Amino acid sequence: MELTVIGKYGPYGKEKNGCASCYLVKNDEDLLVMDMGSGTLSRLMGFVDIKKVKDIFISHLHYDHTSDLLPFRYLLEDLNHKVNIYTHKEDSAWYGILFNHPNFNIINIDENTEITLGSMTLNFLEMKHTVTDYAVIIKGEKTLCYTGDTLYNDNIPLCFEECSTVLADCSKPEGFKGPHMNINDAKALANKYKKNIIATHLSVDYDPTEALKEQENITVAEEMKTYIL
Ligand SMILES: [Zn+2]
């Protein structure tokens, strides 16, 4: 199983060459795109033939995880290509604006949903953010969880129990007050579960690499890098 970090910043990209959230998972020949934040579509096109992308998971509907779905619709029209979008049902104007398009096949997910994508199965766990956010648990040759955006919550232990690698929103500095885990959460989880954490969703003005460099089991996500899990 491979994980490529297309974009890792939030709530907006970094000057010149940093993009908001988007990740690409490959297991055998099966692909899953996870979130599609600002600036990520053109990068994604550099990693994969878009005609081979059939499945997209959207963790939650904040703009930094969804905004490139809008230009993506133009590309899908030009390619005459349709994709499945796995996301929770939300009664909001943004949900309608984003997803009401004939080239999107929307499949609503919750904690009871199981999706099979060829060699991968997907399950979902609700997280804790300012809007509804789901983590996805991917089981293929390896096991990977992507948390989307979240504070620590009662489902986080399940992410670690089920998966050998967790791509986690845990890169904010100590004392950060927003709805994300910080580096102290990351250290505590790494020490408790001894699983691999790829820390992502970085702020543009804070790089956690130095603070986490002595910590075992944590890697800070690098954009345009493919991790062999
Ligand atoms: Zn968010």
Coordinates of N, CA and C and ligand atoms in Angstrom, one line a residue:
M1 N 0.9 -1.2 0.0 CA 0.0 0.0 0.0 C 0.9 1.2 0.0
E2 N 0.5 2.2 -0.8 CA 1.3 3.5 -0.9 C 0.4 4.7 -0.6
L3 N 1.0 5.6 0.1 CA 0.3 6.9 0.4 C 1.1 8.0 -0.1
T4 N 0.5 8.9 -1.0 CA 1.2 10.1 -1.5 C 0.5 11.3 -0.9
V5 N 1.3 12.2 -0.3 CA 0.8 13.4 0.3 C 0.8 14.4 -0.9
I6 N -0.4 14.8 -1.3 CA -0.5 15.8 -2.4 C -0.4 17.2 -1.8
G7 N -1.2 17.4 -0.7 CA -1.2 18.7 0.0 C -1.4 18.4 1.5
K8 N -0.7 19.2 2.4 CA -0.8 18.9 3.8 C -1.1 20.1 4.7
Y9 N -1.4 21.3 4.1 CA -1.6 22.5 4.9 C -3.1 22.7 5.2
G10 N -3.3 23.5 6.3 CA -4.7 23.9 6.6 C -4.6 25.1 7.6
P11 N -5.4 26.0 7.5 CA -6.6 26.1 6.6 C -6.4 26.6 5.2
Y12 N -5.2 26.9 4.8 CA -4.9 27.4 3.5 C -3.4 26.9 3.2
G13 N -3.1 27.0 1.9 CA -1.7 26.6 1.5 C -0.6 27.6 1.9
K14 N 0.6 27.1 1.7 CA 1.8 27.9 2.0 C 2.2 28.6 0.8
E15 N 2.8 29.8 0.9 CA 3.2 30.6 -0.2 C 4.1 29.8 -1.2
K16 N 3.9 30.0 -2.4 CA 4.7 29.4 -3.5 C 4.3 28.0 -3.8
N17 N 4.5 27.1 -2.8 CA 4.3 25.7 -3.2 C 3.7 24.8 -2.1
G18 N 2.9 25.3 -1.3 CA 2.2 24.4 -0.3 C 0.7 24.4 -0.6
C19 N 0.1 23.2 -0.6 CA -1.3 23.1 -0.9 C -2.1 22.6 0.4
A20 N -3.4 22.8 0.3 CA -4.2 22.3 1.4 C -4.4 20.8 1.2
S21 N -5.3 20.2 2.0 CA -5.4 18.7 2.2 C -5.7 17.9 0.9
C22 N -4.9 17.0 0.6 CA -5.3 16.0 -0.4 C -4.2 14.8 -0.3
Y23 N -4.7 13.6 -0.4 CA -3.8 12.4 -0.3 C -4.3 11.4 -1.3
L24 N -3.4 10.6 -1.8 CA -3.7 9.5 -2.7 C -3.2 8.2 -2.1
V25 N -4.1 7.2 -2.1 CA -3.8 5.9 -1.6 C -3.8 4.9 -2.8
K26 N -2.8 4.1 -2.8 CA -2.8 3.1 -3.9 C -2.6 1.7 -3.2
N27 N -3.5 0.7 -3.6 CA -3.3 -0.6 -3.1 C -3.6 -1.5 -4.2
D28 N -2.6 -2.4 -4.5 CA -2.6 -3.1 -5.9 C -2.8 -2.0 -6.9
E29 N -3.7 -2.1 -7.8 CA -4.0 -1.1 -8.8 C -5.2 -0.2 -8.4
D30 N -5.7 -0.4 -7.2 CA -6.9 0.4 -6.8 C -6.4 1.7 -6.1
L31 N -7.2 2.8 -6.4 CA -6.8 4.1 -6.0 C -8.0 4.7 -5.1
L32 N -7.6 5.5 -4.1 CA -8.5 6.3 -3.4 C -7.9 7.7 -3.1
V33 N -8.6 8.7 -3.6 CA -8.2 10.1 -3.3 C -8.9 10.5 -2.0
M34 N -8.2 11.1 -1.1 CA -8.8 11.6 0.2 C -8.7 13.1 0.3
D35 N -9.8 13.7 0.3 CA -10.0 15.2 0.3 C -9.3 15.8 -0.9
M36 N -9.8 17.0 -1.2 CA -9.3 17.7 -2.4 C -9.3 19.2 -2.1
G37 N -8.4 19.7 -1.3 CA -8.3 21.1 -0.9 C -7.7 22.0 -2.0
S38 N -7.5 23.2 -1.6 CA -7.1 24.2 -2.6 C -5.7 23.9 -3.2
G39 N -5.6 24.0 -4.5 CA -4.3 23.9 -5.1 C -3.9 22.4 -5.4
T40 N -4.7 21.5 -5.1 CA -4.3 20.1 -5.2 C -4.6 19.4 -6.5
L41 N -5.6 19.9 -7.2 CA -6.0 19.2 -8.4 C -4.9 19.1 -9.4
S42 N -4.2 20.2 -9.7 CA -3.1 20.1 -10.7 C -2.0 19.2 -10.2
R43 N -1.7 19.2 -8.9 CA -0.7 18.3 -8.4 C -1.1 16.8 -8.6
L44 N -2.4 16.6 -8.2 CA -2.9 15.2 -8.3 C -2.8 14.7 -9.8
M45 N -3.0 15.6 -10.7 CA -2.9 15.2 -12.2 C -1.5 14.8 -12.5
G46 N -0.5 15.3 -11.8 CA 0.9 14.9 -12.0 C 1.2 13.6 -11.5
F47 N 0.4 13.0 -10.6 CA 0.7 11.7 -10.0 C -0.1 10.6 -10.6
V48 N -1.2 10.9 -11.2 CA -2.1 9.8 -11.6 C -2.9 10.2 -12.8
D49 N -3.2 9.3 -13.7 CA -4.2 9.5 -14.8 C -5.6 9.6 -14.2
I50 N -6.1 10.8 -14.3 CA -7.4 11.1 -13.6 C -8.5 10.1 -14.1
K51 N -8.4 9.6 -15.3 CA -9.4 8.6 -15.8 C -9.4 7.4 -14.9
K52 N -8.3 7.1 -14.2 CA -8.2 6.0 -13.3 C -8.7 6.2 -11.9
V53 N -8.9 7.5 -11.6 CA -9.5 7.8 -10.3 C -11.0 7.6 -10.4
K54 N -11.5 6.7 -9.5 CA -12.9 6.4 -9.5 C -13.6 6.7 -8.2
D55 N -12.7 6.9 -7.1 CA -13.2 7.0 -5.8 C -12.6 8.1 -5.0
I56 N -13.4 8.9 -4.3 CA -12.9 10.0 -3.5 C -13.6 10.0 -2.2
F57 N -12.8 10.1 -1.1 CA -13.3 10.2 0.2 C -13.2 11.7 0.7
I58 N -14.3 12.2 1.1 CA -14.2 13.6 1.7 C -14.5 13.5 3.2
S59 N -13.5 13.9 4.0 CA -13.6 13.7 5.4 C -14.7 14.7 6.0
H60 N -14.7 15.9 5.6 CA -15.6 16.9 6.1 C -15.7 18.1 5.1
L61 N -16.6 19.0 5.3 CA -16.9 19.9 4.2 C -16.2 21.3 4.4
H62 N -15.2 21.4 5.1 CA -14.4 22.7 5.2 C -13.7 22.9 3.8
Y63 N -13.6 24.2 3.5 CA -13.1 24.6 2.2 C -11.7 24.0 1.9
D64 N -10.9 24.0 2.9 CA -9.5 23.5 2.7 C -9.4 22.0 2.4
H65 N -10.5 21.3 2.5 CA -10.6 19.9 2.1 C -11.5 19.6 0.9
T66 N -12.1 20.6 0.4 CA -13.1 20.4 -0.7 C -13.0 21.3 -1.9
S67 N -12.3 22.4 -1.8 CA -12.5 23.5 -2.8 C -12.1 23.1 -4.2
D68 N -11.1 22.2 -4.4 CA -10.7 21.9 -5.7 C -11.7 20.8 -6.4
L69 N -12.7 20.4 -5.6 CA -13.7 19.6 -6.2 C -14.5 20.4 -7.3
L70 N -14.5 21.8 -7.1 CA -15.2 22.6 -8.1 C -14.5 22.6 -9.5
P71 N -13.3 23.0 -9.6 CA -12.6 22.9 -10.9 C -12.5 21.4 -11.4
F72 N -12.4 20.5 -10.4 CA -12.4 19.1 -10.8 C -13.6 18.7 -11.7
R73 N -14.7 19.3 -11.4 CA -15.9 19.0 -12.2 C -15.8 19.4 -13.6
Y74 N -15.1 20.5 -13.9 CA -14.8 20.9 -15.3 C -14.0 19.8 -16.0
L75 N -13.0 19.3 -15.3 CA -12.1 18.3 -15.8 C -12.9 17.0 -16.1
L76 N -13.7 16.7 -15.2 CA -14.5 15.4 -15.4 C -15.5 15.6 -16.6
E77 N -16.0 16.8 -16.8 CA -16.8 17.0 -17.9 C -16.0 16.8 -19.2
D78 N -14.8 17.4 -19.2 CA -14.0 17.3 -20.4 C -13.6 15.9 -20.7
L79 N -13.4 15.1 -19.6 CA -12.9 13.7 -19.8 C -14.1 12.8 -20.0
N80 N -15.3 13.3 -19.8 CA -16.5 12.5 -19.8 C -16.4 11.3 -18.8
H81 N -15.9 11.7 -17.6 CA -15.6 10.7 -16.6 C -16.4 11.0 -15.3
K82 N -16.8 9.9 -14.6 CA -17.6 10.1 -13.4 C -16.9 9.4 -12.2
V83 N -17.0 10.0 -11.1 CA -16.4 9.5 -9.9 C -17.4 9.3 -8.7
N84 N -17.1 8.3 -7.9 CA -17.9 8.1 -6.6 C -17.3 9.0 -5.6
I85 N -18.1 9.7 -4.8 CA -17.7 10.5 -3.7 C -18.3 10.0 -2.4
Y86 N -17.5 9.6 -1.5 CA -17.9 9.0 -0.2 C -17.8 10.1 0.8
T87 N -19.0 10.5 1.4 CA -19.0 11.6 2.4 C -20.3 11.5 3.2
H88 N -20.3 12.1 4.3 CA -21.5 12.1 5.1 C -22.5 13.1 4.6
K89 N -23.8 12.8 4.8 CA -24.9 13.7 4.4 C -24.9 14.9 5.3
E90 N -24.9 16.1 4.7 CA -25.0 17.3 5.5 C -26.0 18.2 4.9
D91 N -26.8 18.8 5.8 CA -27.8 19.7 5.3 C -27.3 21.1 5.3
S92 N -26.5 21.5 4.3 CA -25.9 22.8 4.2 C -25.8 23.2 2.7
A93 N -25.8 24.5 2.5 CA -25.7 25.1 1.2 C -24.4 24.6 0.5
W94 N -23.3 24.5 1.2 CA -22.1 24.1 0.6 C -22.1 22.7 0.1
Y95 N -22.8 21.8 0.8 CA -23.0 20.4 0.3 C -23.7 20.4 -1.0
G96 N -24.7 21.2 -1.2 CA -25.4 21.3 -2.4 C -24.6 21.9 -3.6
I97 N -23.9 22.9 -3.3 CA -23.0 23.6 -4.3 C -21.9 22.6 -4.8
L98 N -21.3 21.9 -3.8 CA -20.2 21.0 -4.2 C -20.7 19.8 -5.0
F99 N -21.7 19.2 -4.5 CA -22.0 17.8 -5.0 C -23.1 17.7 -6.0
N100 N -23.8 18.7 -6.2 CA -24.9 18.6 -7.2 C -24.4 18.7 -8.6
H101 N -23.9 17.6 -9.1 CA -23.2 17.6 -10.4 C -23.3 16.2 -11.0
P102 N -23.7 16.1 -12.3 CA -23.9 14.8 -12.9 C -22.7 13.9 -12.9
N103 N -21.5 14.4 -12.8 CA -20.3 13.6 -12.9 C -19.8 13.1 -11.5
F104 N -20.6 13.5 -10.5 CA -20.4 13.0 -9.1 C -21.5 12.0 -8.7
N105 N -21.1 10.9 -8.3 CA -22.0 9.9 -7.8 C -21.8 9.9 -6.2
I106 N -22.7 10.5 -5.5 CA -22.5 10.7 -4.1 C -23.0 9.5 -3.3
I107 N -22.1 9.0 -2.5 CA -22.5 7.9 -1.6 C -22.3 8.3 -0.1
N108 N -23.4 8.5 0.6 CA -23.3 8.9 2.0 C -22.9 7.8 2.9
I109 N -22.0 8.2 3.8 CA -21.4 7.2 4.7 C -21.7 7.6 6.1
D110 N -21.7 6.6 7.0 CA -21.7 6.8 8.4 C -20.9 5.7 9.1
E111 N -21.0 5.5 10.4 CA -20.2 4.5 11.1 C -20.7 3.1 10.7
N112 N -21.8 2.9 10.1 CA -22.3 1.6 9.7 C -21.9 1.2 8.3
T113 N -21.3 2.1 7.6 CA -21.0 1.8 6.2 C -19.7 1.0 6.0
E114 N -19.8 0.1 5.1 CA -18.5 -0.6 4.7 C -18.5 -0.5 3.1
I115 N -17.4 -0.1 2.6 CA -17.3 0.1 1.1 C -16.1 -0.8 0.7
T116 N -16.3 -1.6 -0.4 CA -15.2 -2.4 -0.9 C -14.8 -1.8 -2.2
L117 N -13.5 -1.4 -2.3 CA -13.0 -0.9 -3.6 C -11.9 -1.9 -4.1
G118 N -12.3 -2.9 -4.8 CA -11.4 -3.9 -5.3 C -10.6 -4.5 -4.1
S119 N -9.3 -4.2 -4.0 CA -8.5 -4.8 -3.0 C -8.5 -4.1 -1.6
M120 N -9.3 -3.1 -1.5 CA -9.4 -2.3 -0.2 C -10.8 -2.3 0.3
T121 N -10.9 -2.3 1.7 CA -12.2 -2.1 2.3 C -12.1 -0.8 3.1
L122 N -13.2 0.0 3.1 CA -13.2 1.2 3.9 C -14.3 1.1 5.0
N123 N -13.9 1.6 6.1 CA -14.9 1.8 7.2 C -14.7 3.2 7.8
F124 N -15.6 3.7 8.5 CA -15.6 5.1 8.9 C -15.9 5.3 10.4
L125 N -15.3 6.3 11.0 CA -15.5 6.6 12.4 C -15.7 8.1 12.5
E126 N -16.7 8.5 13.3 CA -16.9 9.9 13.5 C -15.9 10.5 14.4
M127 N -15.4 11.7 14.1 CA -14.4 12.4 14.8 C -15.0 13.6 15.5
K128 N -14.2 14.5 16.0 CA -14.7 15.7 16.7 C -14.1 17.0 16.2
H129 N -14.9 17.7 15.4 CA -14.4 18.9 14.8 C -15.5 20.0 14.9
T130 N -15.3 21.1 14.3 CA -16.3 22.1 14.3 C -17.5 21.8 13.4
V131 N -17.3 20.9 12.5 CA -18.4 20.4 11.6 C -18.2 18.9 11.7
T132 N -19.2 18.1 11.2 CA -19.1 16.7 11.2 C -17.9 16.2 10.4
D133 N -17.1 15.4 10.9 CA -15.9 14.9 10.2 C -15.8 13.4 10.5
Y134 N -15.5 12.6 9.4 CA -15.3 11.2 9.6 C -13.8 10.8 9.2
A135 N -13.3 9.9 10.0 CA -12.0 9.3 9.7 C -12.4 8.1 8.8
V136 N -11.4 7.7 7.9 CA -11.6 6.5 7.1 C -10.5 5.5 7.6
I137 N -11.0 4.3 7.7 CA -10.0 3.2 8.0 C -10.0 2.3 6.7
I138 N -8.8 2.2 6.2 CA -8.6 1.5 4.9 C -7.8 0.2 5.2
K139 N -8.4 -0.9 4.8 CA -7.7 -2.2 4.9 C -7.4 -2.8 3.6
G140 N -6.1 -3.0 3.3 CA -5.7 -3.6 2.1 C -4.5 -4.4 2.4
E141 N -3.4 -4.3 1.6 CA -2.1 -5.0 1.9 C -1.7 -4.6 3.3
K142 N -1.9 -3.3 3.7 CA -1.6 -2.8 5.0 C -2.9 -2.1 5.5
T143 N -2.8 -1.5 6.7 CA -4.0 -0.8 7.3 C -3.6 0.7 7.5
L144 N -4.4 1.6 7.1 CA -4.2 3.0 7.2 C -5.5 3.7 7.6
C145 N -5.3 4.6 8.6 CA -6.4 5.5 9.0 C -6.0 6.9 8.6
Y146 N -7.0 7.6 8.1 CA -6.9 9.1 7.9 C -8.0 9.8 8.7
T147 N -7.6 10.7 9.6 CA -8.5 11.2 10.6 C -9.3 12.4 10.0
G148 N -8.9 13.0 8.9 CA -9.5 14.3 8.5 C -9.1 15.2 9.6
D149 N -10.0 16.2 9.9 CA -9.6 17.2 11.0 C -10.3 16.8 12.3
T150 N -9.6 16.8 13.4 CA -10.2 16.4 14.6 C -9.4 16.8 15.9
L151 N -10.1 17.0 16.9 CA -9.6 16.9 18.3 C -9.5 15.5 18.7
Y152 N -8.8 15.3 19.8 CA -8.8 13.9 20.4 C -10.2 13.6 20.8
N153 N -10.6 12.3 20.6 CA -12.0 11.9 20.9 C -12.0 10.4 21.2
D154 N -13.2 9.9 21.6 CA -13.3 8.5 22.0 C -13.0 7.5 20.9
N155 N -13.1 7.9 19.6 CA -12.8 7.0 18.5 C -11.4 6.9 18.1
I156 N -10.6 7.9 18.6 CA -9.1 7.9 18.2 C -8.5 6.6 18.6
P157 N -8.7 6.0 19.8 CA -8.0 4.7 20.1 C -8.4 3.6 19.1
L158 N -9.6 3.6 18.6 CA -10.0 2.6 17.6 C -9.1 2.8 16.3
C159 N -8.9 4.0 15.9 CA -8.0 4.3 14.7 C -6.7 3.6 14.9
F160 N -6.1 3.7 16.1 CA -4.8 3.1 16.3 C -4.9 1.6 16.5
E161 N -6.0 1.1 17.1 CA -6.1 -0.4 17.3 C -6.3 -1.1 15.9
E162 N -6.9 -0.4 15.0 CA -7.3 -1.0 13.7 C -6.2 -0.9 12.7
C163 N -5.3 0.1 12.9 CA -4.4 0.4 11.7 C -2.9 0.5 12.2
S164 N -2.0 0.1 11.2 CA -0.6 0.2 11.5 C 0.0 1.6 11.3
T165 N -0.7 2.4 10.4 CA -0.3 3.8 10.2 C -1.5 4.7 10.3
V166 N -1.3 5.8 11.0 CA -2.4 6.8 11.1 C -1.9 8.1 10.6
L167 N -2.6 8.6 9.5 CA -2.3 9.9 9.0 C -3.2 10.8 9.8
A168 N -2.6 11.6 10.7 CA -3.4 12.3 11.7 C -3.2 13.8 11.7
D169 N -4.3 14.5 12.0 CA -4.3 15.9 12.2 C -3.8 16.2 13.6
C170 N -2.4 16.3 13.7 CA -1.8 16.4 15.0 C -0.5 17.2 14.9
S171 N -0.6 18.3 14.2 CA 0.7 19.1 13.9 C 0.7 20.5 14.5
K172 N -0.4 20.8 15.2 CA -0.4 22.2 15.7 C 0.5 22.3 16.9
P173 N 0.9 23.6 17.2 CA 1.9 23.8 18.3 C 1.2 23.6 19.7
E174 N 2.0 23.4 20.7 CA 1.5 23.3 22.1 C 0.7 24.6 22.4
G175 N -0.4 24.4 23.0 CA -1.2 25.6 23.4 C -2.2 26.0 22.3
F176 N -2.2 25.3 21.2 CA -3.1 25.7 20.1 C -4.5 25.5 20.6
K177 N -5.4 26.5 20.3 CA -6.7 26.5 20.8 C -7.8 26.0 19.8
G178 N -7.4 25.7 18.6 CA -8.4 25.4 17.6 C -8.8 23.9 17.6
P179 N -9.7 23.5 16.7 CA -10.3 22.1 16.7 C -9.4 21.1 16.0
H180 N -8.1 21.0 16.5 CA -7.2 20.0 15.9 C -6.3 19.5 17.0
M181 N -5.8 18.3 16.9 CA -4.8 17.8 17.8 C -3.5 18.5 17.7
N182 N -2.7 18.6 18.7 CA -1.4 19.3 18.7 C -0.3 18.3 18.9
I183 N 0.9 18.8 18.9 CA 2.1 17.9 18.9 C 2.1 17.1 20.2
N184 N 1.6 17.6 21.3 CA 1.5 16.8 22.6 C 0.6 15.6 22.4
D185 N -0.5 15.8 21.7 CA -1.4 14.7 21.5 C -0.7 13.7 20.6
A186 N 0.1 14.1 19.6 CA 0.8 13.2 18.7 C 1.8 12.4 19.5
K187 N 2.5 13.0 20.4 CA 3.5 12.3 21.2 C 2.8 11.3 22.1
A188 N 1.8 11.7 22.7 CA 1.1 10.8 23.7 C 0.5 9.5 22.9
L189 N 0.0 9.8 21.7 CA -0.5 8.7 20.9 C 0.6 7.7 20.4
A190 N 1.7 8.3 20.0 CA 2.8 7.5 19.6 C 3.4 6.7 20.7
N191 N 3.5 7.2 21.9 CA 4.0 6.5 23.0 C 3.0 5.4 23.5
K192 N 1.7 5.7 23.4 CA 0.7 4.7 23.9 C 0.6 3.5 22.9
Y193 N 0.5 3.8 21.6 CA 0.1 2.8 20.7 C 1.2 2.2 19.9
K194 N 2.4 2.9 19.9 CA 3.6 2.4 19.1 C 3.2 2.1 17.7
K195 N 2.3 2.8 17.1 CA 2.0 2.7 15.7 C 2.6 3.9 14.9
N196 N 2.7 3.8 13.6 CA 3.3 4.9 12.8 C 2.3 6.0 12.7
I197 N 2.7 7.2 13.0 CA 1.9 8.4 12.8 C 2.5 9.2 11.8
I198 N 1.8 9.6 10.8 CA 2.2 10.6 9.8 C 1.4 11.9 10.2
A199 N 2.1 12.9 10.8 CA 1.5 14.1 11.3 C 1.2 15.0 10.1
T200 N 0.0 15.5 10.0 CA -0.3 16.3 8.9 C -1.2 17.5 9.3
H201 N -1.7 18.2 8.3 CA -2.6 19.4 8.5 C -1.8 20.5 9.2
L202 N -0.6 20.8 8.6 CA 0.3 21.8 9.2 C -0.2 23.2 9.0
S203 N 0.0 24.1 10.0 CA -0.2 25.5 9.8 C 1.0 26.0 9.0
V204 N 0.8 27.1 8.2 CA 1.9 27.6 7.3 C 3.0 28.2 8.2
D205 N 2.6 28.7 9.4 CA 3.6 29.4 10.2 C 4.2 28.6 11.3
Y206 N 4.0 27.3 11.3 CA 4.6 26.4 12.3 C 5.0 25.1 11.7
D207 N 6.2 24.7 11.8 CA 6.7 23.4 11.4 C 7.1 22.6 12.6
P208 N 6.3 21.5 12.8 CA 6.6 20.7 14.0 C 7.8 19.7 14.0
T209 N 8.5 19.8 12.9 CA 9.6 18.8 12.7 C 10.6 18.8 13.8
E210 N 11.0 20.0 14.2 CA 12.0 20.1 15.3 C 11.5 19.5 16.6
A211 N 10.3 19.9 16.9 CA 9.7 19.5 18.2 C 9.4 18.0 18.2
L212 N 9.3 17.3 17.1 CA 9.0 15.9 17.0 C 10.2 15.0 16.7
K213 N 11.3 15.7 16.4 CA 12.4 14.9 15.9 C 13.0 13.8 16.8
E214 N 12.8 13.9 18.1 CA 13.3 12.9 19.0 C 12.3 11.8 19.2
Q215 N 11.1 12.0 18.7 CA 9.9 11.2 19.1 C 9.9 10.0 18.1
E216 N 9.9 8.8 18.7 CA 9.8 7.6 17.8 C 8.3 7.5 17.3
N217 N 8.2 6.8 16.1 CA 7.0 6.5 15.5 C 6.2 7.7 14.9
I218 N 6.8 8.8 14.8 CA 6.1 10.0 14.2 C 7.0 10.5 13.0
T219 N 6.3 10.7 11.9 CA 6.9 11.4 10.7 C 6.1 12.6 10.4
V220 N 6.7 13.7 10.2 CA 5.9 14.9 9.7 C 5.7 14.7 8.2
A221 N 4.5 14.8 7.8 CA 4.2 14.6 6.3 C 5.0 15.6 5.5
E222 N 5.4 15.0 4.3 CA 6.1 15.8 3.3 C 5.3 15.8 2.0
E223 N 5.0 17.0 1.5 CA 4.2 17.1 0.3 C 5.0 16.4 -0.9
M224 N 4.3 15.9 -1.8 CA 4.8 15.3 -3.1 C 5.6 14.0 -2.8
K225 N 5.5 13.5 -1.5 CA 6.3 12.3 -1.2 C 5.3 11.1 -1.1
T226 N 5.8 10.0 -1.6 CA 5.0 8.7 -1.5 C 5.6 7.8 -0.4
Y227 N 4.8 7.5 0.5 CA 5.2 6.6 1.6 C 4.8 5.2 1.3
I228 N 5.7 4.2 1.4 CA 5.4 2.8 1.2 C 5.0 2.3 2.6
L229 N 3.8 1.9 2.8 CA 3.3 1.6 4.1 C 3.7 0.1 4.5
Ligands
ZN1 ZN -11.6 21.4 9.1

